Short mmCIF file of C-alpha atoms in Angstrom, two decimals:
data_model
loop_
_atom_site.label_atom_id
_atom_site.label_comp_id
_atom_site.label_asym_id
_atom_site.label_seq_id
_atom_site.Cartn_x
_atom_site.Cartn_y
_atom_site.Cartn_z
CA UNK A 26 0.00 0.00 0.00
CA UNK A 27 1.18 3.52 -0.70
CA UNK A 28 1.91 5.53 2.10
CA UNK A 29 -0.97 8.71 2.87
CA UNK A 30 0.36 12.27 2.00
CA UNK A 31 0.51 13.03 5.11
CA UNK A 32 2.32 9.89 6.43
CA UNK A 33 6.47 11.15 6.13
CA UNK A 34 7.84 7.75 4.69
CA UNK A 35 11.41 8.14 6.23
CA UNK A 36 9.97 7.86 9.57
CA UNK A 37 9.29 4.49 9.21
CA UNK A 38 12.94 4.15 8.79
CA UNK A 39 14.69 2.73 12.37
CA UNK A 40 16.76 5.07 13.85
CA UNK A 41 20.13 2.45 13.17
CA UNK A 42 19.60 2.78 9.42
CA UNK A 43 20.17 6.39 9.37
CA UNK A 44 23.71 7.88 9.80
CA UNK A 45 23.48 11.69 9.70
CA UNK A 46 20.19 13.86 10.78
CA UNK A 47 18.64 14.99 7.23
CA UNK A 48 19.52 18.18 8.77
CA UNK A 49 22.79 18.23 9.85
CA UNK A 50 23.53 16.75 6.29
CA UNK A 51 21.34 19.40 4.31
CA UNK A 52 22.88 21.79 6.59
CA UNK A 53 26.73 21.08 5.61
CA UNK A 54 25.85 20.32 2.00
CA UNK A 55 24.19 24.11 1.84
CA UNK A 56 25.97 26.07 3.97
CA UNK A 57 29.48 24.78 5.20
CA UNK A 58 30.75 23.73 2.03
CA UNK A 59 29.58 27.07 -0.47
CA UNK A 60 31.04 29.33 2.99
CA UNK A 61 34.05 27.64 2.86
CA UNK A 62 34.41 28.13 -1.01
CA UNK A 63 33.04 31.68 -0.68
CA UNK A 64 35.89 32.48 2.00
CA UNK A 65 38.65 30.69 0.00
CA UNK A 66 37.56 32.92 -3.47
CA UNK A 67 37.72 36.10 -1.26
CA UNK A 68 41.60 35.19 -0.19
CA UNK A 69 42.13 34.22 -3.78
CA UNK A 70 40.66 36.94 -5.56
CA UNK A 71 41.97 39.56 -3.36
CA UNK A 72 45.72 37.76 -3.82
CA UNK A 73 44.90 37.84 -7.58
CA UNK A 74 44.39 41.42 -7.62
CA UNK A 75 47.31 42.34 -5.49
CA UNK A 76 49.73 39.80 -7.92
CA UNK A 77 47.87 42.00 -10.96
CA UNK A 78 49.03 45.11 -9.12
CA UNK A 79 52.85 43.53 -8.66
CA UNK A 80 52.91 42.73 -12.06
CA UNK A 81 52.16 45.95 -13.59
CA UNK A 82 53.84 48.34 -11.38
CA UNK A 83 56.68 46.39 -9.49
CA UNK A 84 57.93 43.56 -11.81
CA UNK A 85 59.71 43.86 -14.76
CA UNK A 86 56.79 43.87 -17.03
CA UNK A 87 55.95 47.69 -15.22
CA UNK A 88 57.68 49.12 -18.29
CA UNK A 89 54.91 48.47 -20.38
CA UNK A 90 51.75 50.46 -20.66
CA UNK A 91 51.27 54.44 -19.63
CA UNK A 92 52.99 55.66 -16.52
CA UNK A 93 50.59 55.73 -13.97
CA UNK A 94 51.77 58.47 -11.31
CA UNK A 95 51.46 58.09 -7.73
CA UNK A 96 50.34 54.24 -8.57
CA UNK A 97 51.42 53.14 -4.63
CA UNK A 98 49.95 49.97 -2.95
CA UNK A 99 48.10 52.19 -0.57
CA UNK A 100 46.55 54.07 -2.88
CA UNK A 101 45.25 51.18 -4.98
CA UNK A 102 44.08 49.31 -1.92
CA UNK A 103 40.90 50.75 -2.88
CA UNK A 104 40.22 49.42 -6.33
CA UNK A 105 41.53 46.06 -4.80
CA UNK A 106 38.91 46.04 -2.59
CA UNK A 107 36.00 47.31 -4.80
CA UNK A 108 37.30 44.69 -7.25
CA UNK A 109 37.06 41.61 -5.16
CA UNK A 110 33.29 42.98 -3.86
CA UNK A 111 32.14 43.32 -7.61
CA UNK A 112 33.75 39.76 -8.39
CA UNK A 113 32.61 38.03 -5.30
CA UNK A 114 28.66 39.30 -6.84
CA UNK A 115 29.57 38.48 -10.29
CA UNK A 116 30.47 35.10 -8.78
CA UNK A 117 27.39 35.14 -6.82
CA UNK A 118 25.37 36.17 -9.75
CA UNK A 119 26.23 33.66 -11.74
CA UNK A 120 25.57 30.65 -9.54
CA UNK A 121 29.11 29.73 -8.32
CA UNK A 122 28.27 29.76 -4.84
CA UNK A 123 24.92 27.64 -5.13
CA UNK A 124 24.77 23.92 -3.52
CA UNK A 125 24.55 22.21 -7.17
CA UNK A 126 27.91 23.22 -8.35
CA UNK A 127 29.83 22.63 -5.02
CA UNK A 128 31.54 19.42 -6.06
CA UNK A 129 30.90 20.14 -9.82
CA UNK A 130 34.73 21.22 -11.22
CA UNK A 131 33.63 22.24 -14.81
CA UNK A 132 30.47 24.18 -14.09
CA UNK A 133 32.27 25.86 -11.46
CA UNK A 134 35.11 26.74 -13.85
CA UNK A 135 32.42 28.22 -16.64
CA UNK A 136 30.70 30.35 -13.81
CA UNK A 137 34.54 31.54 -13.07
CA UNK A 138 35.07 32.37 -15.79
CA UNK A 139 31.97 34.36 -16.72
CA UNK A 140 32.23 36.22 -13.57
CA UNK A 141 35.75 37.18 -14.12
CA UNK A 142 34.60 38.51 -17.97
CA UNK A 143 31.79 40.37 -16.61
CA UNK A 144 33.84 42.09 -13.96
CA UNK A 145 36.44 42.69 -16.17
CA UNK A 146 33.72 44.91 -18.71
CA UNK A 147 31.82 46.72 -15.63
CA UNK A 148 35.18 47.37 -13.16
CA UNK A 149 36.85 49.31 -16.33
CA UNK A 150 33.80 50.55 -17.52
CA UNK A 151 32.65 52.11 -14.46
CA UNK A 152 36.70 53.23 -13.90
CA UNK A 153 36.87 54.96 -16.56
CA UNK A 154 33.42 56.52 -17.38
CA UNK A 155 33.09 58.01 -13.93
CA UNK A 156 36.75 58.87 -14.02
CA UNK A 157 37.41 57.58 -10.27
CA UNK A 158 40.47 58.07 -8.70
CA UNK A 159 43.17 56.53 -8.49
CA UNK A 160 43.07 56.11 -12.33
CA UNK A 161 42.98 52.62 -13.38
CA UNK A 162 45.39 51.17 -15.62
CA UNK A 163 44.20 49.00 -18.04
CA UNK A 164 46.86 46.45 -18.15
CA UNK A 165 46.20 45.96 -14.28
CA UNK A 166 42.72 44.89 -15.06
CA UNK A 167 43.81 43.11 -17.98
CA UNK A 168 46.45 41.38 -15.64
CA UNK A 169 43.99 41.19 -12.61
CA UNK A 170 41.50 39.04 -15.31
CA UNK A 171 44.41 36.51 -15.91
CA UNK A 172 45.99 36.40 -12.63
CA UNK A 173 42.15 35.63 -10.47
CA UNK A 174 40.96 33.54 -13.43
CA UNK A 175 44.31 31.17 -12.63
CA UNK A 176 44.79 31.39 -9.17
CA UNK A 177 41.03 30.54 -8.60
CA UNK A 178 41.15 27.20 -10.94
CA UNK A 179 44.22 25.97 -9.46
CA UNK A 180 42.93 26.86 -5.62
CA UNK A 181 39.32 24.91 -6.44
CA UNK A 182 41.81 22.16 -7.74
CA UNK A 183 43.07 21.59 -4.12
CA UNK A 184 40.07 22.16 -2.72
CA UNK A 185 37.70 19.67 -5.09
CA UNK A 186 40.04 16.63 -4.59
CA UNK A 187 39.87 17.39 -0.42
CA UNK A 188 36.30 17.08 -0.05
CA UNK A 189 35.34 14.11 -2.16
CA UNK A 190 38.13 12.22 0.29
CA UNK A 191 37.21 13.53 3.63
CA UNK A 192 34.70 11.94 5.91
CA UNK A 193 32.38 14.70 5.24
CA UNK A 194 31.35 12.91 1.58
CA UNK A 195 28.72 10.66 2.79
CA UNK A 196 27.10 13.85 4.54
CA UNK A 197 27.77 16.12 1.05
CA UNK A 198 25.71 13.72 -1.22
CA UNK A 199 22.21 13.02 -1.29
CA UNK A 200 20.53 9.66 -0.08
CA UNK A 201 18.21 8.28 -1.81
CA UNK A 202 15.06 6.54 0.02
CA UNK A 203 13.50 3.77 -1.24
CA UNK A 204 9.61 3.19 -0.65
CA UNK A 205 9.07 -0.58 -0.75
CA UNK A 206 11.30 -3.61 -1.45
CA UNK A 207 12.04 -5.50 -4.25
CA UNK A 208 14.78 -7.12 -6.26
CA UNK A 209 15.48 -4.21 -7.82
CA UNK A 210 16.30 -2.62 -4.28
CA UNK A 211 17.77 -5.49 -3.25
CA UNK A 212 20.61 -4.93 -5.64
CA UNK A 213 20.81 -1.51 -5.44
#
């Protein structure tokens, strides 16, 4: 017999079949894991932007481009900051941060990378439209693009092999509950 609507089928379950709270799992799987990814982008993304900002006005490669004048670290602490905001939203905006692509590598990548082209467009066009100071060099954003783009893929890379092998899996993926019992649940 089917169970009534209002009957909750997983209650019929004994209590020694079930190994994590549908809670405590839903609550790890929606919350812990996309906080902990959200935290680690913000570290990333804010060490993207300040290797961007090494690259074009302290390394060897700060020959290229217009002089920026007055182009010190304090000064463009600023646009750091306003840049890893508007990336963390573009992120945010495009999914990355939702509970379907937590442990999904590629999907993850494509929101990345979206975010990243989309932030690239609106930081430099609001920059230079509204004429904000400091002035924005070009090549920095240019630079920041390449720099968050790779630092991000290769810190999910270390983090997506880390959570598949930790004891936390069997609370990350979803059980499935079978009503009734057959041969076909038998083998499964």
């Amino acid at each position: 017999p089917l169970p009534r609507p209002s009957e909750n089928p997983a209650s019929k379950i004994p209590n020694n079949h079930r190994s994590v709270p549908r809670s405590a799992s839903n609550s790890l799987r929606e919350t812990v894991v996309p906080l902990c990814l959200l935290t680690g982008d913000t570290i990333v993304t804010f060490t993207g932007l300040a290797l961007a900002y090494w690259l074009r006005y302290a390394s060897p490669l700060a020959h290229f481009g217009i002089d920026v004048p007055d182009a010190t670290f304090l000064s463009y602490l600023p646009l750091l900051l306003v840049g890893v905001a508007l990336l963390i939203a573009a992120f945010a905006q495009f999914c990355l941060y939702d509970t379907r692509l937590a442990l999904r590598r590629y999907q993850s990548l494509n929101a990345i990378l979206k975010g990243a082209t989309f932030w690239l467009f609106a930081y430099l066009g609001v920059w230079l439209l509204l004429k904000l100071e400091p002035l924005i060099s070009r090549l920095f954003a240019v630079e920041g693009f390449v720099c968050v783009i790779v630092l991000l893929y290769l810190w999910r890379a270390l983090a997506y092999p880390v959570i598949p092998h930790s004891a936390v899996l069997a609370q990350l993926r979803r059980r499935p509950l079978l009503v009734g019992w057959n041969d076909h649940a038998r083998s499964l």
